Amino acid sequence: MRILVANGPNLNMLGKRDKAIYGDKTLPEIEAIMKKFARRLGAEVTTFQSNSEGELINFIQSNIAGMDGLIINPGALSHYGLALRDALADIVVPIIEVHLSNIYAREDWRAKSVIAPIVKGQITGLGWRGYLAALQLLISELNGESWE
Ligand code: DQA
């Protein structure tokens, strides 16, 4: 099973950027934890980050064919990235939107995600562990685990 993990603008600055809001882990640290966690659950993670909406779209469109699911933190594109939204709406694998911070507890303009209506679900405000929650959920669902 393969999961693509995409991060948008400014998430390359994690670890330096507003640590009280985003925590002190860098993106490479979070990605390494995700790869380890996924391996334990029998999945493989491919990571990508870009500050450019076009590059994100190009990467996702070129690589989604081999993937079973997508986890994406679109950064500020969540609030206005309509081209990204249209690209994601075309994707058939399940998508989970992740935010480190709680976008509903911050500035008003952050409380609206244009991505949210076309994804399976959203995890917001759980810090770096939100990415692990998304991974666990996707893998469990893709494996058809019913816990009966
Ligand atoms: C973010 C929240 C966005 O509002 C912000 O622009 C980001 C990060 C988060 O992970 O909390 O870049 O997506």
Tab-separated table of N, CA and C in Angstrom, residues 4 48 50 52-64 84 87:
chain	number	residue	atom	x	y	z
A	4	LEU	N	0.652	8.928	-0.539
A	4	LEU	CA	1.366	10.171	-0.854
A	4	LEU	C	1.049	11.217	0.217
A	48	PHE	N	6.212	14.895	-0.424
A	48	PHE	CA	6.495	16.003	-1.338
A	48	PHE	C	6.080	17.306	-0.671
A	50	SER	N	5.975	21.655	-1.560
A	50	SER	CA	6.297	22.764	-2.454
A	50	SER	C	5.625	24.037	-1.964
A	52	SER	N	4.789	26.169	-4.168
A	52	SER	CA	4.056	26.614	-5.353
A	52	SER	C	2.832	25.727	-5.608
A	53	GLU	N	1.699	26.345	-5.803
A	53	GLU	CA	0.455	25.593	-6.057
A	53	GLU	C	0.586	24.745	-7.327
A	54	GLY	N	1.184	25.349	-8.370
A	54	GLY	CA	1.343	24.620	-9.638
A	54	GLY	C	2.207	23.381	-9.483
A	55	GLU	N	3.293	23.514	-8.730
A	55	GLU	CA	4.181	22.354	-8.525
A	55	GLU	C	3.483	21.251	-7.747
A	56	LEU	N	2.679	21.664	-6.763
A	56	LEU	CA	1.932	20.657	-5.989
A	56	LEU	C	0.983	19.897	-6.910
A	57	ILE	N	0.253	20.656	-7.734
A	57	ILE	CA	-0.707	20.032	-8.656
A	57	ILE	C	0.031	19.101	-9.624
A	58	ASN	N	1.138	19.593	-10.197
A	58	ASN	CA	1.892	18.763	-11.155
A	58	ASN	C	2.369	17.477	-10.503
A	59	PHE	N	2.896	17.580	-9.271
A	59	PHE	CA	3.428	16.386	-8.617
A	59	PHE	C	2.303	15.396	-8.324
A	60	ILE	N	1.199	15.917	-7.801
A	60	ILE	CA	0.087	15.019	-7.444
A	60	ILE	C	-0.460	14.353	-8.715
A	61	GLN	N	-0.658	15.141	-9.768
A	61	GLN	CA	-1.202	14.559	-11.007
A	61	GLN	C	-0.264	13.518	-11.609
A	62	SER	N	1.041	13.747	-11.490
A	62	SER	CA	2.001	12.812	-12.096
A	62	SER	C	2.228	11.572	-11.252
A	63	ASN	N	1.911	11.627	-9.964
A	63	ASN	CA	2.286	10.512	-9.084
A	63	ASN	C	1.118	9.770	-8.455
A	64	ILE	N	-0.097	10.280	-8.592
A	64	ILE	CA	-1.218	9.692	-7.851
A	64	ILE	C	-1.584	8.311	-8.399
A	84	LEU	N	-5.893	24.049	-6.826
A	84	LEU	CA	-5.549	22.818	-6.091
A	84	LEU	C	-6.822	22.035	-5.785
A	87	ALA	N	-7.948	20.205	-8.810
A	87	ALA	CA	-7.073	19.053	-9.079
A	87	ALA	C	-7.405	17.909	-8.119
